[in-house]
Coordinates of C-alpha atoms and ligand atoms in Angstrom, one line a residue:
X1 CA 22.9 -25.9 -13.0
X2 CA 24.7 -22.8 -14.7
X3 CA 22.3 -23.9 -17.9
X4 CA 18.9 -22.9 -16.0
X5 CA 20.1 -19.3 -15.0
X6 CA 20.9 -18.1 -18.2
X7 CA 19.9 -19.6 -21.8
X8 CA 22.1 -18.8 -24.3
X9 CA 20.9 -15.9 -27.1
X10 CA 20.2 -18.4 -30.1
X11 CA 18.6 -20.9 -27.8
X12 CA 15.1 -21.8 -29.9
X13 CA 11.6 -20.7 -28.3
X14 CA 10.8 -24.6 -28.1
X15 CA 14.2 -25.3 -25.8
X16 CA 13.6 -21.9 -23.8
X17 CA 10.0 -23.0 -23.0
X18 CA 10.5 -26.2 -22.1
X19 CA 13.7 -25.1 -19.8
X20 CA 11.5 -22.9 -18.0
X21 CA 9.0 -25.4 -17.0
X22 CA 11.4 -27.2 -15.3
X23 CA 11.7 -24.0 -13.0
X24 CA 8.4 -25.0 -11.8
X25 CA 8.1 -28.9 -10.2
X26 CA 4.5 -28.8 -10.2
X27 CA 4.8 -27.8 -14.1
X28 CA 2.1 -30.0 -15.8
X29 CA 2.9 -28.8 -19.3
X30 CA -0.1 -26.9 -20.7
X31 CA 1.2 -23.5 -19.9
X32 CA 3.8 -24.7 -22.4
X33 CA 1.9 -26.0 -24.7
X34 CA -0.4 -22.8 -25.0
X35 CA 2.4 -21.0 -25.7
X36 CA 4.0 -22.8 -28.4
X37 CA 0.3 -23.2 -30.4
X38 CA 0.6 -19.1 -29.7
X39 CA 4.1 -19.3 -31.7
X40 CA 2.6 -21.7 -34.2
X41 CA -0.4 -19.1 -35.2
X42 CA 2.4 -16.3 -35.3
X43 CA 4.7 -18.0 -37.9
X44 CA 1.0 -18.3 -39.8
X45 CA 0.0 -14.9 -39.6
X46 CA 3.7 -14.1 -40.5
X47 CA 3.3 -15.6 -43.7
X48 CA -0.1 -14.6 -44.6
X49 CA 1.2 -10.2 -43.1
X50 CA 4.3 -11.4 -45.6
X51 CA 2.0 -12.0 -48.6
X52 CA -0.7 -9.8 -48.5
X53 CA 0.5 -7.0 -50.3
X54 CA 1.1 -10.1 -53.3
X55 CA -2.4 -10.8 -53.0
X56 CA -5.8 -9.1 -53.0
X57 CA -6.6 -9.7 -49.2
X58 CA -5.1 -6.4 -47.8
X59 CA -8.4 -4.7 -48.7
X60 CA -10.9 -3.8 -46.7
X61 CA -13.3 -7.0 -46.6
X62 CA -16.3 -5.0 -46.5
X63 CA -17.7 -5.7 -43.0
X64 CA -17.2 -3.8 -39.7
X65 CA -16.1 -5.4 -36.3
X66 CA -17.1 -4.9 -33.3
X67 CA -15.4 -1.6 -32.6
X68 CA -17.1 0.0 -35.5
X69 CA -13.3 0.0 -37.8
X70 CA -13.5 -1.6 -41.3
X71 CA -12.7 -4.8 -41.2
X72 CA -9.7 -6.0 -42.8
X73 CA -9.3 -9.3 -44.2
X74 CA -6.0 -9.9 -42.4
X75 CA -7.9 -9.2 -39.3
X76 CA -10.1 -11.5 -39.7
X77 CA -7.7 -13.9 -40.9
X78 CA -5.6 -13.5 -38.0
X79 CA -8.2 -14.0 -35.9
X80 CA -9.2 -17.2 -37.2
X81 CA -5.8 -18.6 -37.1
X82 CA -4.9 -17.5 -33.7
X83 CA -8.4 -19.1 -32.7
X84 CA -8.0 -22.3 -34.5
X85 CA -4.8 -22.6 -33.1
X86 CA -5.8 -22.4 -29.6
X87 CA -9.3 -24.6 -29.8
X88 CA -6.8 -27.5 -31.5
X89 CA -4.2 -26.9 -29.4
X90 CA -7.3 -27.9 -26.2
X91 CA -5.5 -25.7 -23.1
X92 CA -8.0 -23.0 -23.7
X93 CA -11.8 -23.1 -22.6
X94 CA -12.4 -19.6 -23.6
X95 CA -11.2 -16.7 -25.8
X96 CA -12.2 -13.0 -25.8
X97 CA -10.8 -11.8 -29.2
X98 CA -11.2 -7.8 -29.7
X99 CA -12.8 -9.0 -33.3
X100 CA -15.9 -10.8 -31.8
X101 CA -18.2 -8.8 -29.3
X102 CA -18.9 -12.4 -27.5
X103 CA -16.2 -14.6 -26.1
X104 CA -15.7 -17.6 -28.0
X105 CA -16.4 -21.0 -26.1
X106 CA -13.5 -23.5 -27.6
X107 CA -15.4 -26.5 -26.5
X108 CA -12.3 -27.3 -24.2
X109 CA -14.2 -27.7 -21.6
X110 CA -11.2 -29.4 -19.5
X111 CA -8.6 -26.7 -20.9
X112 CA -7.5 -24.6 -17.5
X113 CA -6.9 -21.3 -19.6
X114 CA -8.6 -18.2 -20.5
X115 CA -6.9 -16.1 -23.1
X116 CA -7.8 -12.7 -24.1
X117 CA -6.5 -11.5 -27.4
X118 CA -5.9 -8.7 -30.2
X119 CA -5.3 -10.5 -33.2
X120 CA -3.8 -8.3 -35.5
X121 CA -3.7 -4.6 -33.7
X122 CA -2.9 -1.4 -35.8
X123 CA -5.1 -2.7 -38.6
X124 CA -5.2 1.1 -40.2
X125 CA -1.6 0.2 -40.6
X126 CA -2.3 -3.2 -42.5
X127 CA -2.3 -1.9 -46.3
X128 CA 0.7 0.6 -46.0
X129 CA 3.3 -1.7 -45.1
X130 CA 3.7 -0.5 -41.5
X131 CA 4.7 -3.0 -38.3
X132 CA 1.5 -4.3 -36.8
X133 CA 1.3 -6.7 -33.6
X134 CA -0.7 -9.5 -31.6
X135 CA -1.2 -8.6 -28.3
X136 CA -2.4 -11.9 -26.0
X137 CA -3.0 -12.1 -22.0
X138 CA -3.1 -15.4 -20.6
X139 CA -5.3 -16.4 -17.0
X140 CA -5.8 -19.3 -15.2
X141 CA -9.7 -20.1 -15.4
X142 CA -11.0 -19.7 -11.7
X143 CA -14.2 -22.1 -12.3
X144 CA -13.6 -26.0 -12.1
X145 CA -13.2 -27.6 -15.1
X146 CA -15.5 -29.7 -17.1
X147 CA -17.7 -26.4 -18.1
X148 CA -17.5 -23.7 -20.6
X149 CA -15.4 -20.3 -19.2
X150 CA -17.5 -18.0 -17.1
X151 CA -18.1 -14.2 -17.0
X152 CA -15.7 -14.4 -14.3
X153 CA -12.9 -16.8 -15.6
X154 CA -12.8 -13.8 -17.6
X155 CA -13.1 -10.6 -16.1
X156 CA -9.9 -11.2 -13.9
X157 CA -7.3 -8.2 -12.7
X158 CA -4.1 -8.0 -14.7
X159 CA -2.8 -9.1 -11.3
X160 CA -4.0 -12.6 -12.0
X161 CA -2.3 -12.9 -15.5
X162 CA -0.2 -16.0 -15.4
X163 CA 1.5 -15.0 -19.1
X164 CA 1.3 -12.1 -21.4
X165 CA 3.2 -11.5 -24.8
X166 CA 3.0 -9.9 -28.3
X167 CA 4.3 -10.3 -31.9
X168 CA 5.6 -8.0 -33.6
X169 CA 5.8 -8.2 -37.2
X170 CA 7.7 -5.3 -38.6
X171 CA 11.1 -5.6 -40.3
X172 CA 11.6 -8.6 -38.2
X173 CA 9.2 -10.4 -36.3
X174 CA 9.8 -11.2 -32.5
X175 CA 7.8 -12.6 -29.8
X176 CA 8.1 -10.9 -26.3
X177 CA 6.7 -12.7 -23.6
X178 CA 7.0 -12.7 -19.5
X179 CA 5.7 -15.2 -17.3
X180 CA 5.9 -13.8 -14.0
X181 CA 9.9 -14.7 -14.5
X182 CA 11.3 -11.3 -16.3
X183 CA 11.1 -10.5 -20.5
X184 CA 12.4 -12.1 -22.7
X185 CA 12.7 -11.2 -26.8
X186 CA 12.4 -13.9 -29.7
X187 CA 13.2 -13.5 -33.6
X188 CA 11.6 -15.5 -36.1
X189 CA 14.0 -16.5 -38.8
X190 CA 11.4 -17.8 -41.6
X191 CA 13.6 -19.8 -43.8
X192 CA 14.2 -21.6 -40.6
X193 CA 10.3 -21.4 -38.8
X194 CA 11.7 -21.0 -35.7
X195 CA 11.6 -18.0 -33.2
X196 CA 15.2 -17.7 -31.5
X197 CA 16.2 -15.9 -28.5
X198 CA 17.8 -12.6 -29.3
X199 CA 16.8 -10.3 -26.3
X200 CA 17.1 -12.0 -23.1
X201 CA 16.0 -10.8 -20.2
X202 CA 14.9 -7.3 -21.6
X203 CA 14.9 -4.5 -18.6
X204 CA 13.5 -1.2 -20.0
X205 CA 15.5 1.9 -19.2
X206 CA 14.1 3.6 -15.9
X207 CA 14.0 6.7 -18.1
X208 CA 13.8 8.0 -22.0
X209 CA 13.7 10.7 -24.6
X210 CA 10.8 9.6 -26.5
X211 CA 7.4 10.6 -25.7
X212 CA 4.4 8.5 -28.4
X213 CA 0.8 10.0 -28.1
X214 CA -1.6 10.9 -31.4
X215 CA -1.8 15.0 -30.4
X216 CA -4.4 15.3 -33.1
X217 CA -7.0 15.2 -30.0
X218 CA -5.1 17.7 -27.8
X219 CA -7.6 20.5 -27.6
X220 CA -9.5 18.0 -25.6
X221 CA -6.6 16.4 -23.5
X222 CA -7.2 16.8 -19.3
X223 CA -5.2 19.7 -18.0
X224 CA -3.1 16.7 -16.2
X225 CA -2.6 15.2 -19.6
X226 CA -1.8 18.9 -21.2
X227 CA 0.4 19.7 -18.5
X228 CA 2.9 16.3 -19.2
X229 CA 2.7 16.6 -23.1
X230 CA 4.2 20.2 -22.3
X231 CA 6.7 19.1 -20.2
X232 CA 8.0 16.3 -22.1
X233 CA 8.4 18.9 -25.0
X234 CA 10.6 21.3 -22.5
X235 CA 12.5 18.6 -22.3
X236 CA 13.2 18.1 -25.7
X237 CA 12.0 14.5 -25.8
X238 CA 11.8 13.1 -29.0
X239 CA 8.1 12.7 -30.3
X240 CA 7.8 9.0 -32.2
X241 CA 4.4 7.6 -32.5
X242 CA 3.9 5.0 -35.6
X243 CA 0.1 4.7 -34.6
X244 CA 0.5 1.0 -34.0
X245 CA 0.6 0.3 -30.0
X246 CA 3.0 -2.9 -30.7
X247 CA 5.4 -1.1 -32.3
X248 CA 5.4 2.1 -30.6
X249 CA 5.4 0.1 -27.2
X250 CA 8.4 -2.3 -28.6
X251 CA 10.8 0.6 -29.6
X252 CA 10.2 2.4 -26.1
X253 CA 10.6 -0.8 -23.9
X254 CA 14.2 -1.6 -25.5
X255 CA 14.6 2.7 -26.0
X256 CA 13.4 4.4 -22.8
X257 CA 10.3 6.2 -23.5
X258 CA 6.7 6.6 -22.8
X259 CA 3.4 6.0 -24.3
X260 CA 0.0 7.6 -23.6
X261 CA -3.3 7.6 -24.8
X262 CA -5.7 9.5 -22.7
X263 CA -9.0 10.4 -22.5
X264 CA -9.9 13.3 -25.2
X265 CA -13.7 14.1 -25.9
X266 CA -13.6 11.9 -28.7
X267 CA -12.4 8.8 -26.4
X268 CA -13.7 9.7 -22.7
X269 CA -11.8 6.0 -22.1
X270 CA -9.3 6.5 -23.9
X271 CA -9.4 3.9 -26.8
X272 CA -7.4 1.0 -26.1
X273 CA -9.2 -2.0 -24.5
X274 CA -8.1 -3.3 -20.8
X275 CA -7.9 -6.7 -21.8
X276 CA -5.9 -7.6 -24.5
X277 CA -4.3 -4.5 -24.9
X278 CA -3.2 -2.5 -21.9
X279 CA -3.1 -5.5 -19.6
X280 CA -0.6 -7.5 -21.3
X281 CA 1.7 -4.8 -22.3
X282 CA 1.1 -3.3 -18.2
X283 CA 2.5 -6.9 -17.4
X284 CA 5.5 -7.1 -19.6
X285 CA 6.8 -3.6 -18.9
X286 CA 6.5 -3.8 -15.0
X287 CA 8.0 -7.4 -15.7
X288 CA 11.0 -5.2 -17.3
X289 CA 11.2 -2.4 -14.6
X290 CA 8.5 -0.3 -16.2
X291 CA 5.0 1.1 -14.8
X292 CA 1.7 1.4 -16.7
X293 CA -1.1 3.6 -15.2
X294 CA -4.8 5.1 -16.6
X295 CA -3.8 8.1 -14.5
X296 CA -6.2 7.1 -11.5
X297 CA -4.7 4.0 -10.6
X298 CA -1.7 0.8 -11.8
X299 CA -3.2 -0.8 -15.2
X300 CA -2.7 -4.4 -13.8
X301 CA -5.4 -3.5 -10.5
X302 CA -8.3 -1.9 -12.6
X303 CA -11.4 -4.2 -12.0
X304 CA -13.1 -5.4 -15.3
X305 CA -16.8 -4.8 -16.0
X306 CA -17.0 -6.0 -19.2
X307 CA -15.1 -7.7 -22.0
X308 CA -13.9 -4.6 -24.5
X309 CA -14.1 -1.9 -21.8
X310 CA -11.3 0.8 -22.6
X311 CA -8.6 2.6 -20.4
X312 CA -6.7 5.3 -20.6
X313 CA -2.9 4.5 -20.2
X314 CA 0.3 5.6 -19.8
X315 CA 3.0 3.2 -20.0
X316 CA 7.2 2.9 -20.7
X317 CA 9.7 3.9 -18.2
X318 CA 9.2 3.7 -14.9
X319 CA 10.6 7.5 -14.0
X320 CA 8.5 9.1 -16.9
X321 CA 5.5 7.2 -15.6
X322 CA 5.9 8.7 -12.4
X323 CA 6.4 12.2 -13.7
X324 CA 3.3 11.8 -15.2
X325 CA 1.3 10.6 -12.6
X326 CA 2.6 13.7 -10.6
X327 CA 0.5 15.6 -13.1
X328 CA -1.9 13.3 -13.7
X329 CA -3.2 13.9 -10.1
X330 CA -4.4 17.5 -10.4
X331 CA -7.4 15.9 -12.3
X332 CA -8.3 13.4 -9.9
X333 CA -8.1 16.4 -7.4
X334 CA -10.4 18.8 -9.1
Ligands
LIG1 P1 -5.1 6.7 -33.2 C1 -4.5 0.9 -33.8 O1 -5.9 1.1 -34.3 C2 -4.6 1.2 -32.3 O2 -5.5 0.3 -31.7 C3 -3.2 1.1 -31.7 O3 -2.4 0.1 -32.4 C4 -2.6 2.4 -32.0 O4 -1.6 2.8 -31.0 C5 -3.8 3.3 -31.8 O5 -5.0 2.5 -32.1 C6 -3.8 4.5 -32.8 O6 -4.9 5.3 -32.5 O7 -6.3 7.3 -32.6 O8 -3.8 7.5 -32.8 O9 -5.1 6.5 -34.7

């Protein structure tokens, strides 16, 4: 049927969703329905992002999460939406949400998926009216049903991702998602509360100009590290980095580009977390032709210890990636 190959750009997130699970006979349904109560807490957050700067809650709210950042009240907002949404919406029997240190038990103890989230990333950017994102990974829990998620429902490989997306809410807002079957790009149109396919199946260009990493830690960058900064600068490359990972990943997906944040003495990880940040957006890029690597080894095959551990990464087009493994390896060497 010519419909199934290609939907039509316009084609609503609802129609696209459910035309996809009819790709899969076996399709049961709750994979779709997880994603739509993902789209539901998106045109929520939407609104409340849309209003803050209206109303007092762009402040800091006075309390500290767990990564030690002032909290923000649209952070924590955000993450209450995006939780409610997923413990009414029953698919999900555990969350790990970069906002709470411990994962959060839905009490869905028949829901068959584990979902590992960052609410409302780029939360320095909240009060100064720059783009900000939700990043979200999706897995299959790997203990029976009936019981709350385990330790290892959720420390999975990015491997074993069965859907990854963000929202980015900037001067429009669009979902991204993959399921395994390519990228695909939707914008929400709010007068309408609907997300609408606008970029289908996105490919990222094998190569780019633009080169995003925060040099402020340089004097403690690797030599590997050093080495690629400098030779993305004899190159001319563009620098763009808008210090929020959604937005700088967004423009260098549908741009050509790369971006990297490595280890410095400041952040011997790095300082982006494996599981809802450099996971999902490893999926999605290699989804669109792209690679994502810590320097040692493919994002997507590093094996989780615990729930906010950080990675390096370097992520975007697939040729840049691969020049900078090339000197990314003299530090594994020495
Ligand atoms: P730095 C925002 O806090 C964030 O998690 C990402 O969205 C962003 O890319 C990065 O940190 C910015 O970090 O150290 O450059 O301010």
């Amino acid at each position: 049927h010519p419909d199934k190959l290609a939907l039509p750009v316009g084609t609503t997130l609802d129609r696209f969703i459910m035309r996809k699970q009819e790709d899969f006979p076996y399709a049961t349904g709750e994979l779709s329905q997880l994603l739509r109560d993902i789209a539901l807490a998106a045109k929520i957050v939407n609104r409340e992002i849309n209003r803050s700067g209206l109303i007092d809650i762009a402040g800091a709210y006075g309390n500290r999460n767990v990564q030690g950042e002032d909290q923000q009240k649209l952070d924590v907002i955000a993450n209450i939406r995006f939780i409610r949404a997923l413990r009414n919406g029953g698919e999900v029997c555990t969350i790990i949400s970069e906002e709470d240190e411990e994962v959060i038990q839905t009490g869905n103890v028949q829901g068959k998926y584990i979902v590992a989230i960052d609410p409302l990333d780029g939360s320095s950017n909240i009060d100064v009216n720059v783009s900000i994102g939700t990043i979200f990974s999706i897995y299959r829990r790997v203990s029976p049903t009936g019981g709350e998620g385990t330790r290892q429902d959720c420390l999975q490989t990015g491997t074993h991702q069965v859907a990854a997306g963000y929202v980015v809410y900037g001067s429009s807002t669009m979902l991204v998602y993959t399921t395994g079957n390519g990228v695909n790009g939707f914008t929400y149109e709010p007068s309408l509360g609907e997300f609408f396919l606008s970029h289908p199946n996105i490919q990222t260009p094998a190569t780019g100009a633009i080169y995003s990493i925060n040099e402020g830690a340089s004097a403690t960058f690797s030599a590997g590290t050093t080495a690629f900064v400098a030779y993305c600068k004899e190159q001319n490359y563009s620098a763009r980095y808008i210090g929020s990972l959604v937005a700088d990943f967004h423009r260098n997906l549908l741009k050509g580009g790369i971006y990297m944040y490595p280890a410095s003495a400041k952040a011997p990880q790095g300082k982006l977390r494996l599981m809802y940040e450099c996971n999902p957006l490893a999926f999605i890029v290699e989804q669109a032709g792209g690679k994502a690597t810590s320097g040692r080894c493919r994002i997507l095959e590093i094996e989780p210890h615990e729930m906010h551990q950080r990675s390096p990464v370097f992520i975007g087009s697939s040729e840049l990636v691969e020049k900078a493994e090339q000197f990314l390896a003299q530090d594994n060497a020495s």
